[in-house]
Every structure is written in structure tokens, then in C-alpha cells.
Amino acid sequence: MSMADNLAAVRTRIDDACRACDRNPGEVSLLPVSKTKPPSMVDEAYRAGYRLFGENKVQDALAKSELMDANHPGLEWSIIGGLQTNKAKYVARFATEFQALDSLKIAHELDKRLQKEGRQLRVLVQVNSSAEPQKSGIAPEEAVDFARELAAFDSLDVRGLMTVALNSSDQRAVADCFDLVVATQEKLRQEAGDTSDWSELSMGMSGDLEIAIAHGSTQVRIGTDIFGARDPARTWRP
Ligand SMILES: *Cc1c(COP(=O)(O)O)cnc(C)c1O
């Protein structure tokens, strides 16, 4: 199958999952996750019509951006992996979105660097919905306080929440993760007194996109089922 075929097949899965739960397929976007894959594959997906790509390592993403942006008008990068403070300056320079915000220190550093660049960044707050200690993300019960502090950072355009659910064959346990994020969104909206805030819910990957959509996802992040399995021996490096 070609890249365009893979993308079309995943898009069909998304549309089918929406119809299965009476949702409008227009409510769920597809973020192709190109991490570890070469620019040639991003180029193929670009030519199939995609413009925003998910990357988890800032330096790799920056290198791809430098190689590709000039001859791919409209190409944009979303950083979906955690960030060390000293990498915030790179994100501020080229990314349009950061989905793994879970610390005020990073928020502060990003805001400072963005001010310097005269840029804005779309941001999602990552929620640790599975309570696994090794996972990134704020605890759901911290969300309201965290959101209150984020309001101070003018360059951060906070759009919603992101989560990586439990990796499990127990569909109920996976669904519980997504439900917890939706409950967190409701709390944030109550606190803000505005039901249009926090509208983006980035939930669902290759293995759990159908469950995520049935439980309220507005964006699925798909790597493997578009670009193939990630082989550590064949990771693209700048
Ligand atoms: C790698 C990654 C994905 C894509 O996962 P697949 O299972 O390959 O679809 C999605 N979200 C995050 C945060 C990731 O790091």
C-alpha cells in the first residue's frame, strides 16, 4: 500500500468510528505522527494533503523543519513528546503546536522564548489518565490549578487536553482513561464558566483510536498505521 492508501485507510477507520457512535466525522482530525521517519515519508503524506505532523523529539523535528519547510508551503509541526527546559527555545522557533505541556517551568520558558520570537504556540495540556508513574502529564486533580496558572502566559494559546491511554487489551480500562480526560475537561469548563474552552481532546493512537473516538476524542495521533512500525535500527537522524 502507498502512503496515500495508508492515510485513506486510517481516515476511513476514523469516519467509521464516528458513525458508529453518531458523531460527525468532521469533528475528529487526524494528526500523522512522523517521528523516527525520514523527510521523504513526510513529503509523501504532504502530497496526500496533510500539513501538520506530530514529532516527539524536538531536535529531529527541527532538522526536518529546516530541510522541508522552504519547499513545502503550509507545512507545520506539532511536538507531542515531553520537553526539557533547554529545548523550549527550539520549539518556540519553529513549532506551531505543543501537546505535552505538564509543567509551569516549561510553560514559563516557552512563553519567554515565544515573546522574543514574536510568535504564538497552540498548546495542549497532557493529562496522565492512567496514573502510571512513568507516564508524563499532570494528574487530573491538578488540572484546575494548573489551568489558572497558565492564563498568565500570553504567547500560549491553550486549546485543550492530550493523553496517552493505558496500553492494554482491556478495552474498559482504556476507555476509563479517555473518560477521565473528558471529566477533566468538564471541570475546567465549569471553572472557566465557558463551555467552548478546552475544546480539543487529543486522544487515540493506532491501537485505540476507535475507543478514543467513542469516548470523545477530537484528534487522533497516528504513527504506526500510517508510516509503518518504528524500527530502532532505522530511525531517521539529521
Ligand atoms: C508515537 C506516538 C503516537 C503514535 O503512536 P502509534 O501507536 O504509532 O500510532 C501518538 N502519540 C504520542 C504521544 C506518541 O509519542
mmCIF file of C-alpha atoms and ligand atoms in Angstrom:
data_model
loop_
_atom_site.group_PDB
_atom_site.id
_atom_site.type_symbol
_atom_site.label_atom_id
_atom_site.label_comp_id
_atom_site.label_asym_id
_atom_site.label_seq_id
_atom_site.Cartn_x
_atom_site.Cartn_y
_atom_site.Cartn_z
ATOM 1 C CA MET A 1 0.000 0.000 0.000
ATOM 2 C CA SER A 2 1.161 3.522 -0.742
ATOM 3 C CA MET A 3 1.308 6.264 1.862
ATOM 4 C CA ALA A 4 -1.831 7.803 0.355
ATOM 5 C CA ASP A 5 -3.576 4.414 0.740
ATOM 6 C CA ASN A 6 -2.489 4.136 4.386
ATOM 7 C CA LEU A 7 -3.731 7.635 5.112
ATOM 8 C CA ALA A 8 -7.030 6.958 3.373
ATOM 9 C CA ALA A 9 -7.468 3.672 5.283
ATOM 10 C CA VAL A 10 -6.870 5.368 8.638
ATOM 11 C CA ARG A 11 -9.212 8.220 7.691
ATOM 12 C CA THR A 12 -11.876 5.619 6.832
ATOM 13 C CA ARG A 13 -11.418 3.986 10.240
ATOM 14 C CA ILE A 14 -11.906 7.386 11.870
ATOM 15 C CA ASP A 15 -15.035 8.104 9.829
ATOM 16 C CA ASP A 16 -16.473 4.646 10.576
ATOM 17 C CA ALA A 17 -15.743 5.034 14.285
ATOM 18 C CA CYS A 18 -17.547 8.398 14.267
ATOM 19 C CA ARG A 19 -20.611 6.984 12.538
ATOM 20 C CA ALA A 20 -20.680 4.033 14.947
ATOM 21 C CA CYS A 21 -21.238 6.461 17.826
ATOM 22 C CA ASP A 22 -23.367 9.028 15.953
ATOM 23 C CA ARG A 23 -20.633 11.619 15.730
ATOM 24 C CA ASN A 24 -19.892 13.801 12.733
ATOM 25 C CA PRO A 25 -16.572 12.692 11.132
ATOM 26 C CA GLY A 26 -15.750 16.378 10.695
ATOM 27 C CA GLU A 27 -15.291 16.585 14.473
ATOM 28 C CA VAL A 28 -12.219 14.335 14.515
ATOM 29 C CA SER A 29 -8.951 15.314 12.875
ATOM 30 C CA LEU A 30 -6.020 13.059 12.008
ATOM 31 C CA LEU A 31 -2.514 14.000 13.090
ATOM 32 C CA PRO A 32 0.051 11.847 11.273
ATOM 33 C CA VAL A 33 2.939 11.093 13.668
ATOM 34 C CA SER A 34 6.138 11.079 11.621
ATOM 35 C CA LYS A 35 8.621 10.629 14.495
ATOM 36 C CA THR A 36 11.680 8.489 13.588
ATOM 37 C CA LYS A 37 10.621 8.524 9.911
ATOM 38 C CA PRO A 38 12.523 10.251 7.101
ATOM 39 C CA PRO A 39 11.539 13.514 5.398
ATOM 40 C CA SER A 40 10.717 11.529 2.252
ATOM 41 C CA MET A 41 7.779 9.950 4.107
ATOM 42 C CA VAL A 42 6.579 13.310 5.421
ATOM 43 C CA ASP A 43 6.779 14.548 1.842
ATOM 44 C CA GLU A 44 4.551 11.691 0.647
ATOM 45 C CA ALA A 45 1.958 12.446 3.311
ATOM 46 C CA TYR A 46 2.193 16.145 2.457
ATOM 47 C CA ARG A 47 1.456 15.335 -1.157
ATOM 48 C CA ALA A 48 -1.576 13.354 0.038
ATOM 49 C CA GLY A 49 -2.857 16.606 1.555
ATOM 50 C CA TYR A 50 -1.623 16.596 5.166
ATOM 51 C CA ARG A 51 0.037 19.704 6.601
ATOM 52 C CA LEU A 52 0.503 19.180 10.364
ATOM 53 C CA PHE A 53 2.840 16.411 11.585
ATOM 54 C CA GLY A 54 3.489 15.032 15.068
ATOM 55 C CA GLU A 55 7.058 14.609 16.291
ATOM 56 C CA ASN A 56 8.284 13.693 19.768
ATOM 57 C CA LYS A 57 11.968 14.665 19.641
ATOM 58 C CA VAL A 58 12.487 18.385 19.254
ATOM 59 C CA GLN A 59 15.860 18.271 17.569
ATOM 60 C CA ASP A 60 14.751 15.738 14.956
ATOM 61 C CA ALA A 61 11.650 17.806 14.275
ATOM 62 C CA LEU A 62 13.696 20.984 13.960
ATOM 63 C CA ALA A 63 16.030 19.272 11.493
ATOM 64 C CA LYS A 64 13.077 18.093 9.394
ATOM 65 C CA SER A 65 11.592 21.569 9.515
ATOM 66 C CA GLU A 66 14.857 23.074 8.279
ATOM 67 C CA LEU A 67 15.074 20.541 5.457
ATOM 68 C CA MET A 68 11.445 20.731 4.388
ATOM 69 C CA ASP A 69 9.620 23.957 5.252
ATOM 70 C CA ALA A 70 11.039 26.087 2.448
ATOM 71 C CA ASN A 71 9.736 23.824 -0.302
ATOM 72 C CA HIS A 72 6.534 22.642 1.443
ATOM 73 C CA PRO A 73 4.285 25.695 1.848
ATOM 74 C CA GLY A 74 1.990 25.431 4.861
ATOM 75 C CA LEU A 75 3.869 22.555 6.484
ATOM 76 C CA GLU A 76 3.521 22.680 10.297
ATOM 77 C CA TRP A 77 4.957 20.744 13.220
ATOM 78 C CA SER A 78 3.291 19.584 16.418
ATOM 79 C CA ILE A 79 5.558 18.459 19.259
ATOM 80 C CA ILE A 80 3.798 15.614 21.071
ATOM 81 C CA GLY A 81 6.579 14.497 23.413
ATOM 82 C CA GLY A 82 7.877 15.929 26.676
ATOM 83 C CA LEU A 83 10.366 18.758 26.640
ATOM 84 C CA GLN A 84 13.430 19.655 28.657
ATOM 85 C CA THR A 85 13.724 23.323 29.581
ATOM 86 C CA ASN A 86 16.794 23.833 27.417
ATOM 87 C CA LYS A 87 14.844 22.686 24.313
ATOM 88 C CA ALA A 88 11.997 25.175 24.705
ATOM 89 C CA LYS A 89 13.862 27.726 22.612
ATOM 90 C CA TYR A 90 13.782 25.409 19.586
ATOM 91 C CA VAL A 91 10.072 24.743 19.929
ATOM 92 C CA ALA A 92 9.441 28.487 20.154
ATOM 93 C CA ARG A 93 11.293 28.946 16.892
ATOM 94 C CA PHE A 94 9.515 26.551 14.546
ATOM 95 C CA ALA A 95 6.636 24.544 16.030
ATOM 96 C CA THR A 96 3.018 25.634 15.766
ATOM 97 C CA GLU A 97 1.754 23.287 18.458
ATOM 98 C CA PHE A 98 2.955 21.609 21.659
ATOM 99 C CA GLN A 99 0.780 18.817 23.036
ATOM 100 C CA ALA A 100 2.741 17.647 26.068
ATOM 101 C CA LEU A 101 2.629 20.615 28.425
ATOM 102 C CA ASP A 102 2.718 19.388 32.013
ATOM 103 C CA SER A 103 4.952 21.831 33.877
ATOM 104 C CA LEU A 104 4.799 25.527 34.676
ATOM 105 C CA LYS A 105 8.545 25.747 34.319
ATOM 106 C CA ILE A 106 8.253 24.692 30.672
ATOM 107 C CA ALA A 107 5.267 26.999 30.158
ATOM 108 C CA HIS A 108 7.288 29.910 31.512
ATOM 109 C CA GLU A 109 10.315 29.110 29.368
ATOM 110 C CA LEU A 110 8.199 28.648 26.217
ATOM 111 C CA ASP A 111 6.353 31.908 26.836
ATOM 112 C CA LYS A 112 9.597 33.813 27.344
ATOM 113 C CA ARG A 113 11.130 32.410 24.151
ATOM 114 C CA LEU A 114 7.933 32.935 22.142
ATOM 115 C CA GLN A 115 7.776 36.580 23.222
ATOM 116 C CA LYS A 116 11.295 37.003 21.885
ATOM 117 C CA GLU A 117 10.369 35.374 18.576
ATOM 118 C CA GLY A 118 7.087 37.296 18.369
ATOM 119 C CA ARG A 119 5.232 34.013 17.970
ATOM 120 C CA GLN A 120 2.237 32.217 19.476
ATOM 121 C CA LEU A 121 2.057 28.474 20.149
ATOM 122 C CA ARG A 122 -1.041 26.301 20.324
ATOM 123 C CA VAL A 123 -0.802 24.214 23.468
ATOM 124 C CA LEU A 124 -2.499 21.129 24.856
ATOM 125 C CA VAL A 125 -2.063 20.113 28.470
ATOM 126 C CA GLN A 126 -1.058 16.476 28.811
ATOM 127 C CA VAL A 127 -3.052 14.550 31.401
ATOM 128 C CA ASN A 128 -1.744 11.346 32.944
ATOM 129 C CA SER A 129 -5.019 9.467 32.693
ATOM 130 C CA SER A 130 -3.645 6.014 33.532
ATOM 131 C CA ALA A 131 -1.866 7.014 36.759
ATOM 132 C CA GLU A 132 1.218 5.101 35.621
ATOM 133 C CA PRO A 133 4.185 6.690 37.383
ATOM 134 C CA GLN A 134 6.444 6.526 34.302
ATOM 135 C CA LYS A 135 3.947 8.490 32.176
ATOM 136 C CA SER A 136 4.140 12.227 31.610
ATOM 137 C CA GLY A 137 1.223 14.540 32.226
ATOM 138 C CA ILE A 138 -0.370 16.315 35.118
ATOM 139 C CA ALA A 139 -2.657 14.380 37.448
ATOM 140 C CA PRO A 140 -6.324 15.050 36.588
ATOM 141 C CA GLU A 141 -6.940 16.567 40.031
ATOM 142 C CA GLU A 142 -4.189 19.155 39.391
ATOM 143 C CA ALA A 143 -5.811 20.433 36.192
ATOM 144 C CA VAL A 144 -7.837 23.346 37.562
ATOM 145 C CA ASP A 145 -4.913 24.865 39.474
ATOM 146 C CA PHE A 146 -2.590 24.283 36.538
ATOM 147 C CA ALA A 147 -5.006 25.985 34.136
ATOM 148 C CA ARG A 148 -5.301 29.006 36.427
ATOM 149 C CA GLU A 149 -1.513 29.489 36.333
ATOM 150 C CA LEU A 150 -1.359 29.045 32.544
ATOM 151 C CA ALA A 151 -3.595 32.054 31.997
ATOM 152 C CA ALA A 152 -0.577 34.297 32.735
ATOM 153 C CA PHE A 153 1.322 33.214 29.630
ATOM 154 C CA ASP A 154 0.173 35.386 26.728
ATOM 155 C CA SER A 155 2.036 33.505 23.997
ATOM 156 C CA LEU A 156 0.459 30.161 24.850
ATOM 157 C CA ASP A 157 -2.838 29.569 23.078
ATOM 158 C CA VAL A 158 -4.292 26.810 25.242
ATOM 159 C CA ARG A 159 -6.661 24.644 23.209
ATOM 160 C CA GLY A 160 -7.355 21.505 25.204
ATOM 161 C CA LEU A 161 -6.040 18.274 26.635
ATOM 162 C CA MET A 162 -3.911 15.392 25.395
ATOM 163 C CA THR A 163 -3.489 11.922 26.824
ATOM 164 C CA VAL A 164 -1.797 8.594 26.161
ATOM 165 C CA ALA A 165 -4.113 5.902 27.499
ATOM 166 C CA LEU A 166 -3.142 2.680 29.195
ATOM 167 C CA ASN A 167 -1.587 0.267 26.707
ATOM 168 C CA SER A 168 -3.858 -2.678 27.432
ATOM 169 C CA SER A 169 -6.137 -5.198 25.747
ATOM 170 C CA ASP A 170 -8.712 -4.378 28.433
ATOM 171 C CA GLN A 171 -10.948 -2.022 26.447
ATOM 172 C CA ARG A 172 -12.840 -0.895 29.562
ATOM 173 C CA ALA A 173 -9.582 0.164 31.238
ATOM 174 C CA VAL A 174 -8.540 2.087 28.111
ATOM 175 C CA ALA A 175 -11.957 3.755 27.885
ATOM 176 C CA ASP A 176 -11.701 4.764 31.564
ATOM 177 C CA CYS A 177 -8.575 6.788 30.690
ATOM 178 C CA PHE A 178 -10.427 8.714 27.986
ATOM 179 C CA ASP A 179 -13.478 9.242 30.228
ATOM 180 C CA LEU A 180 -11.229 10.712 32.895
ATOM 181 C CA VAL A 181 -9.904 13.272 30.401
ATOM 182 C CA VAL A 182 -13.450 14.232 29.374
ATOM 183 C CA ALA A 183 -14.373 14.640 33.063
ATOM 184 C CA THR A 184 -11.284 16.838 33.479
ATOM 185 C CA GLN A 185 -12.373 18.947 30.503
ATOM 186 C CA GLU A 186 -15.803 19.381 32.116
ATOM 187 C CA LYS A 187 -14.233 20.569 35.371
ATOM 188 C CA LEU A 188 -12.070 23.067 33.509
ATOM 189 C CA ARG A 189 -15.077 24.378 31.607
ATOM 190 C CA GLN A 190 -17.082 24.797 34.797
ATOM 191 C CA GLU A 191 -14.206 26.654 36.365
ATOM 192 C CA ALA A 192 -13.829 28.892 33.302
ATOM 193 C CA GLY A 193 -17.590 29.398 33.015
ATOM 194 C CA ASP A 194 -17.228 28.811 29.283
ATOM 195 C CA THR A 195 -18.234 25.607 27.515
ATOM 196 C CA SER A 196 -16.283 26.440 24.367
ATOM 197 C CA ASP A 197 -12.896 26.400 26.123
ATOM 198 C CA TRP A 198 -10.643 23.339 26.214
ATOM 199 C CA SER A 199 -12.380 22.017 23.108
ATOM 200 C CA GLU A 200 -9.505 19.971 21.692
ATOM 201 C CA LEU A 201 -9.128 16.437 23.077
ATOM 202 C CA SER A 202 -6.115 14.736 21.513
ATOM 203 C CA MET A 203 -6.753 11.088 22.362
ATOM 204 C CA GLY A 204 -6.219 7.851 20.466
ATOM 205 C CA MET A 205 -3.302 6.206 18.644
ATOM 206 C CA SER A 206 -3.024 3.334 16.146
ATOM 207 C CA GLY A 207 -4.152 0.743 18.688
ATOM 208 C CA ASP A 208 -7.010 2.567 20.399
ATOM 209 C CA LEU A 209 -8.410 5.182 18.021
ATOM 210 C CA GLU A 210 -11.890 3.623 17.849
ATOM 211 C CA ILE A 211 -12.257 3.599 21.648
ATOM 212 C CA ALA A 212 -10.928 7.157 21.861
ATOM 213 C CA ILE A 213 -13.449 8.401 19.313
ATOM 214 C CA ALA A 214 -16.312 6.642 21.066
ATOM 215 C CA HIS A 215 -15.207 8.459 24.225
ATOM 216 C CA GLY A 216 -14.965 12.000 22.883
ATOM 217 C CA SER A 217 -11.643 12.405 21.049
ATOM 218 C CA THR A 218 -11.385 15.343 18.626
ATOM 219 C CA GLN A 219 -7.952 14.374 17.301
ATOM 220 C CA VAL A 220 -6.178 11.042 16.907
ATOM 221 C CA ARG A 221 -2.381 10.847 16.629
ATOM 222 C CA ILE A 222 -1.396 8.019 14.303
ATOM 223 C CA GLY A 223 2.126 6.817 13.565
ATOM 224 C CA THR A 224 2.418 3.061 13.037
ATOM 225 C CA ASP A 225 -0.704 2.562 10.919
ATOM 226 C CA ILE A 226 0.393 5.288 8.500
ATOM 227 C CA PHE A 227 4.193 5.128 8.370
ATOM 228 C CA GLY A 228 4.758 1.521 9.470
ATOM 229 C CA ALA A 229 6.328 0.113 12.623
ATOM 230 C CA ARG A 230 9.186 2.106 14.114
ATOM 231 C CA ASP A 231 12.406 0.132 13.776
ATOM 232 C CA PRO A 232 15.080 1.456 16.175
ATOM 233 C CA ALA A 233 17.757 0.314 13.739
ATOM 234 C CA ARG A 234 16.236 2.505 11.024
ATOM 235 C CA THR A 235 15.428 5.655 12.961
ATOM 236 C CA TRP A 236 15.970 8.748 10.818
ATOM 237 C CA ARG A 237 18.624 11.084 12.189
ATOM 238 C CA PRO A 238 19.590 14.523 10.947
HETATM 239 C C1 LIG B 1 4.386 7.775 18.958
HETATM 240 C C2 LIG B 1 3.196 8.478 19.493
HETATM 241 C C3 LIG B 1 1.933 8.322 18.889
HETATM 242 C C4 LIG B 1 1.679 7.415 17.696
HETATM 243 O O1 LIG B 1 1.592 6.101 18.143
HETATM 244 P P1 LIG B 1 1.227 4.885 17.150
HETATM 245 O O2 LIG B 1 0.863 3.801 18.096
HETATM 246 O O3 LIG B 1 2.454 4.589 16.362
HETATM 247 O O4 LIG B 1 0.090 5.318 16.313
HETATM 248 C C5 LIG B 1 0.887 9.042 19.418
HETATM 249 N N1 LIG B 1 1.042 9.858 20.484
HETATM 250 C C6 LIG B 1 2.232 10.035 21.092
HETATM 251 C C7 LIG B 1 2.332 10.957 22.258
HETATM 252 C C8 LIG B 1 3.336 9.342 20.622
HETATM 253 O O5 LIG B 1 4.531 9.527 21.239
#
